[in-house]
Amino acid sequence: MPVQGRVVSLALRDALVAGTGRSCGYGAAPVAADKPTGNTIPYTVLYPLGGTSSGPPFGDQAGDGRMVYQITSVASTAEQVEWMADKVRTTLLAVGSQGGFATPILPAGHTVIGREIDKEDGQSVANGVYSYVTRVLLHVTTPDS
């Protein structure tokens, strides 16, 4: 089965919420009803940027993908937005006490086998709102059933 982008995106969004303790919108700012903090600043916004997918080889059920995401941290001060960007980095890259990543990314029917920061554009400010852009790569596979 090929990698399903939406499934991976939702799992990444859930991991960001769990790891940062702040709401994360999917392609737009979170709404007031989003957990855990609604649309209260600071928050993050996840933008799927596509990626590459390879189908399974003949006779194999597993497919692989390299998925690219932009995570934009949004805050009201420069210090706050950098704090959120640090929380995003920690969520994605911190190692847990048992080895492996501290914050799992668990897309149904898929396994995230690699994570990396692709690029950080750093912070900018517009109309008093600060943002910090981090682009990440997830390497995903669909294990044999």
PDB file of C-alpha atoms in Angstrom:
ATOM      1  CA  MET A   1       0.000   0.000   0.000  1.00  0.00           C
ATOM      2  CA  PRO A   2       1.393   3.455  -0.808  1.00  0.00           C
ATOM      3  CA  VAL A   3       1.917   5.997   1.957  1.00  0.00           C
ATOM      4  CA  GLN A   4      -1.270   7.943   2.726  1.00  0.00           C
ATOM      5  CA  GLY A   5      -0.313  11.593   3.195  1.00  0.00           C
ATOM      6  CA  ARG A   6      -3.391  12.636   5.166  1.00  0.00           C
ATOM      7  CA  VAL A   7      -2.924   9.798   7.679  1.00  0.00           C
ATOM      8  CA  VAL A   8       0.710  10.778   8.247  1.00  0.00           C
ATOM      9  CA  SER A   9      -0.205  14.484   8.498  1.00  0.00           C
ATOM     10  CA  LEU A  10      -2.825  13.847  11.177  1.00  0.00           C
ATOM     11  CA  ALA A  11      -0.394  11.694  13.170  1.00  0.00           C
ATOM     12  CA  LEU A  12       2.251  14.427  12.988  1.00  0.00           C
ATOM     13  CA  ARG A  13      -0.284  17.037  14.099  1.00  0.00           C
ATOM     14  CA  ASP A  14      -1.280  14.829  17.059  1.00  0.00           C
ATOM     15  CA  ALA A  15       2.390  14.359  17.996  1.00  0.00           C
ATOM     16  CA  LEU A  16       2.960  18.134  17.894  1.00  0.00           C
ATOM     17  CA  VAL A  17      -0.020  18.699  20.198  1.00  0.00           C
ATOM     18  CA  ALA A  18       1.179  16.009  22.614  1.00  0.00           C
ATOM     19  CA  GLY A  19       4.797  17.175  22.588  1.00  0.00           C
ATOM     20  CA  THR A  20       4.262  20.928  22.803  1.00  0.00           C
ATOM     21  CA  GLY A  21       1.121  20.965  24.947  1.00  0.00           C
ATOM     22  CA  ARG A  22      -0.303  23.589  22.547  1.00  0.00           C
ATOM     23  CA  SER A  23      -2.890  23.430  19.758  1.00  0.00           C
ATOM     24  CA  CYS A  24      -1.818  22.808  16.171  1.00  0.00           C
ATOM     25  CA  GLY A  25      -3.882  23.755  13.137  1.00  0.00           C
ATOM     26  CA  TYR A  26      -3.862  21.708   9.936  1.00  0.00           C
ATOM     27  CA  GLY A  27      -3.262  24.174   7.099  1.00  0.00           C
ATOM     28  CA  ALA A  28      -4.795  27.049   9.082  1.00  0.00           C
ATOM     29  CA  ALA A  29      -4.748  28.500  12.581  1.00  0.00           C
ATOM     30  CA  PRO A  30      -6.414  26.258  15.154  1.00  0.00           C
ATOM     31  CA  VAL A  31     -10.000  27.102  16.072  1.00  0.00           C
ATOM     32  CA  ALA A  32     -11.303  27.903  19.554  1.00  0.00           C
ATOM     33  CA  ALA A  33     -12.584  24.328  20.021  1.00  0.00           C
ATOM     34  CA  ASP A  34      -9.210  22.693  19.234  1.00  0.00           C
ATOM     35  CA  LYS A  35      -7.496  20.936  22.122  1.00  0.00           C
ATOM     36  CA  PRO A  36      -5.656  21.641  24.310  1.00  0.00           C
ATOM     37  CA  THR A  37      -5.421  25.451  24.017  1.00  0.00           C
ATOM     38  CA  GLY A  38      -7.779  26.452  21.183  1.00  0.00           C
ATOM     39  CA  ASN A  39      -6.608  29.415  19.146  1.00  0.00           C
ATOM     40  CA  THR A  40      -4.779  31.046  22.056  1.00  0.00           C
ATOM     41  CA  ILE A  41      -1.268  32.145  21.098  1.00  0.00           C
ATOM     42  CA  PRO A  42       1.253  30.488  21.044  1.00  0.00           C
ATOM     43  CA  TYR A  43       0.298  27.652  18.704  1.00  0.00           C
ATOM     44  CA  THR A  44       1.603  25.875  15.620  1.00  0.00           C
ATOM     45  CA  VAL A  45       0.238  25.344  12.126  1.00  0.00           C
ATOM     46  CA  LEU A  46       1.126  22.251  10.099  1.00  0.00           C
ATOM     47  CA  TYR A  47       1.367  22.568   6.317  1.00  0.00           C
ATOM     48  CA  PRO A  48       1.845  19.367   4.298  1.00  0.00           C
ATOM     49  CA  LEU A  49       4.209  20.204   1.423  1.00  0.00           C
ATOM     50  CA  GLY A  50       3.976  16.870  -0.388  1.00  0.00           C
ATOM     51  CA  GLY A  51       6.846  14.517  -0.845  1.00  0.00           C
ATOM     52  CA  THR A  52       7.803  11.461  -2.796  1.00  0.00           C
ATOM     53  CA  SER A  53       6.217   8.063  -2.612  1.00  0.00           C
ATOM     54  CA  SER A  54       7.449   4.836  -4.049  1.00  0.00           C
ATOM     55  CA  GLY A  55       5.117   1.954  -4.597  1.00  0.00           C
ATOM     56  CA  PRO A  56       5.946  -1.484  -3.349  1.00  0.00           C
ATOM     57  CA  PRO A  57       8.196  -3.617  -5.494  1.00  0.00           C
ATOM     58  CA  PHE A  58       6.538  -6.458  -7.391  1.00  0.00           C
ATOM     59  CA  GLY A  59       5.285  -9.066  -4.944  1.00  0.00           C
ATOM     60  CA  ASP A  60       5.841  -6.853  -1.881  1.00  0.00           C
ATOM     61  CA  GLN A  61       3.102  -5.101   0.095  1.00  0.00           C
ATOM     62  CA  ALA A  62       5.274  -2.352   1.607  1.00  0.00           C
ATOM     63  CA  GLY A  63       5.515   1.144   0.128  1.00  0.00           C
ATOM     64  CA  ASP A  64       7.788   3.967   1.220  1.00  0.00           C
ATOM     65  CA  GLY A  65       7.505   7.728   1.311  1.00  0.00           C
ATOM     66  CA  ARG A  66       9.482  10.830   2.119  1.00  0.00           C
ATOM     67  CA  MET A  67       6.988  13.407   3.389  1.00  0.00           C
ATOM     68  CA  VAL A  68       7.802  17.120   3.726  1.00  0.00           C
ATOM     69  CA  TYR A  69       6.058  19.427   6.212  1.00  0.00           C
ATOM     70  CA  GLN A  70       6.267  23.040   7.252  1.00  0.00           C
ATOM     71  CA  ILE A  71       5.544  23.739  10.895  1.00  0.00           C
ATOM     72  CA  THR A  72       4.943  27.391  11.624  1.00  0.00           C
ATOM     73  CA  SER A  73       5.109  28.479  15.248  1.00  0.00           C
ATOM     74  CA  VAL A  74       2.966  31.566  15.959  1.00  0.00           C
ATOM     75  CA  ALA A  75       3.346  33.829  18.996  1.00  0.00           C
ATOM     76  CA  SER A  76       3.037  37.400  20.243  1.00  0.00           C
ATOM     77  CA  THR A  77       6.713  38.011  21.118  1.00  0.00           C
ATOM     78  CA  ALA A  78      10.098  37.056  19.685  1.00  0.00           C
ATOM     79  CA  GLU A  79      11.000  35.113  22.822  1.00  0.00           C
ATOM     80  CA  GLN A  80       7.689  33.233  22.822  1.00  0.00           C
ATOM     81  CA  VAL A  81       7.978  32.181  19.173  1.00  0.00           C
ATOM     82  CA  GLU A  82      11.523  30.928  19.718  1.00  0.00           C
ATOM     83  CA  TRP A  83      10.289  28.986  22.753  1.00  0.00           C
ATOM     84  CA  MET A  84       7.607  27.340  20.577  1.00  0.00           C
ATOM     85  CA  ALA A  85      10.160  26.527  17.858  1.00  0.00           C
ATOM     86  CA  ASP A  86      12.330  24.898  20.548  1.00  0.00           C
ATOM     87  CA  LYS A  87       9.311  22.846  21.697  1.00  0.00           C
ATOM     88  CA  VAL A  88       8.687  21.733  18.090  1.00  0.00           C
ATOM     89  CA  ARG A  89      12.327  20.670  17.691  1.00  0.00           C
ATOM     90  CA  THR A  90      12.232  18.807  21.001  1.00  0.00           C
ATOM     91  CA  THR A  91       8.978  17.075  20.033  1.00  0.00           C
ATOM     92  CA  LEU A  92      10.465  15.876  16.766  1.00  0.00           C
ATOM     93  CA  LEU A  93      14.014  14.992  17.805  1.00  0.00           C
ATOM     94  CA  ALA A  94      14.281  14.304  21.559  1.00  0.00           C
ATOM     95  CA  VAL A  95      15.259  10.783  22.561  1.00  0.00           C
ATOM     96  CA  GLY A  96      13.256   9.075  25.287  1.00  0.00           C
ATOM     97  CA  SER A  97      14.589   7.326  28.386  1.00  0.00           C
ATOM     98  CA  GLN A  98      14.022   3.909  26.782  1.00  0.00           C
ATOM     99  CA  GLY A  99      15.778   4.900  23.545  1.00  0.00           C
ATOM    100  CA  GLY A 100      13.878   5.822  20.430  1.00  0.00           C
ATOM    101  CA  PHE A 101      12.041   9.109  20.101  1.00  0.00           C
ATOM    102  CA  ALA A 102      10.382  10.639  23.166  1.00  0.00           C
ATOM    103  CA  THR A 103       7.279  11.676  21.206  1.00  0.00           C
ATOM    104  CA  PRO A 104       5.956   8.946  18.922  1.00  0.00           C
ATOM    105  CA  ILE A 105       4.408   9.700  15.536  1.00  0.00           C
ATOM    106  CA  LEU A 106       1.907   6.902  14.964  1.00  0.00           C
ATOM    107  CA  PRO A 107       0.130   7.019  11.581  1.00  0.00           C
ATOM    108  CA  ALA A 108      -2.353   4.134  11.256  1.00  0.00           C
ATOM    109  CA  GLY A 109      -1.006   1.443   8.919  1.00  0.00           C
ATOM    110  CA  HIS A 110       2.374   3.165   8.578  1.00  0.00           C
ATOM    111  CA  THR A 111       5.655   3.396  10.459  1.00  0.00           C
ATOM    112  CA  VAL A 112       7.773   6.541  10.696  1.00  0.00           C
ATOM    113  CA  ILE A 113      11.318   5.225  10.294  1.00  0.00           C
ATOM    114  CA  GLY A 114      13.167   8.547  10.184  1.00  0.00           C
ATOM    115  CA  ARG A 115      12.785  12.222  11.079  1.00  0.00           C
ATOM    116  CA  GLU A 116      14.953  15.196  10.318  1.00  0.00           C
ATOM    117  CA  ILE A 117      14.903  18.971  10.258  1.00  0.00           C
ATOM    118  CA  ASP A 118      15.242  19.969   6.611  1.00  0.00           C
ATOM    119  CA  LYS A 119      15.420  23.734   7.001  1.00  0.00           C
ATOM    120  CA  GLU A 120      14.676  26.496   9.474  1.00  0.00           C
ATOM    121  CA  ASP A 121      13.787  29.881   8.058  1.00  0.00           C
ATOM    122  CA  GLY A 122      13.825  31.401  11.511  1.00  0.00           C
ATOM    123  CA  GLN A 123      11.529  34.069  12.822  1.00  0.00           C
ATOM    124  CA  SER A 124       9.755  36.965  11.210  1.00  0.00           C
ATOM    125  CA  VAL A 125       7.160  39.476  12.365  1.00  0.00           C
ATOM    126  CA  ALA A 126       4.140  40.970  10.600  1.00  0.00           C
ATOM    127  CA  ASN A 127       1.541  43.218  12.244  1.00  0.00           C
ATOM    128  CA  GLY A 128       2.830  42.337  15.712  1.00  0.00           C
ATOM    129  CA  VAL A 129       2.524  38.564  15.189  1.00  0.00           C
ATOM    130  CA  TYR A 130       5.747  36.569  15.271  1.00  0.00           C
ATOM    131  CA  SER A 131       6.243  33.373  13.314  1.00  0.00           C
ATOM    132  CA  TYR A 132       9.042  30.833  13.071  1.00  0.00           C
ATOM    133  CA  VAL A 133       9.184  28.380  10.161  1.00  0.00           C
ATOM    134  CA  THR A 134      10.629  24.887  10.506  1.00  0.00           C
ATOM    135  CA  ARG A 135      10.567  22.406   7.621  1.00  0.00           C
ATOM    136  CA  VAL A 136      10.799  18.705   8.481  1.00  0.00           C
ATOM    137  CA  LEU A 137      11.138  15.427   6.609  1.00  0.00           C
ATOM    138  CA  LEU A 138       9.496  12.200   7.712  1.00  0.00           C
ATOM    139  CA  HIS A 139      10.597   8.910   6.209  1.00  0.00           C
ATOM    140  CA  VAL A 140       7.615   6.566   6.263  1.00  0.00           C
ATOM    141  CA  THR A 141       7.006   2.946   5.322  1.00  0.00           C
ATOM    142  CA  THR A 142       3.957   0.723   5.161  1.00  0.00           C
ATOM    143  CA  PRO A 143       5.040  -2.539   6.763  1.00  0.00           C
ATOM    144  CA  ASP A 144       3.958  -5.848   5.310  1.00  0.00           C
ATOM    145  CA  SER A 145       0.682  -7.000   6.797  1.00  0.00           C
TER     146      SER A 145
END
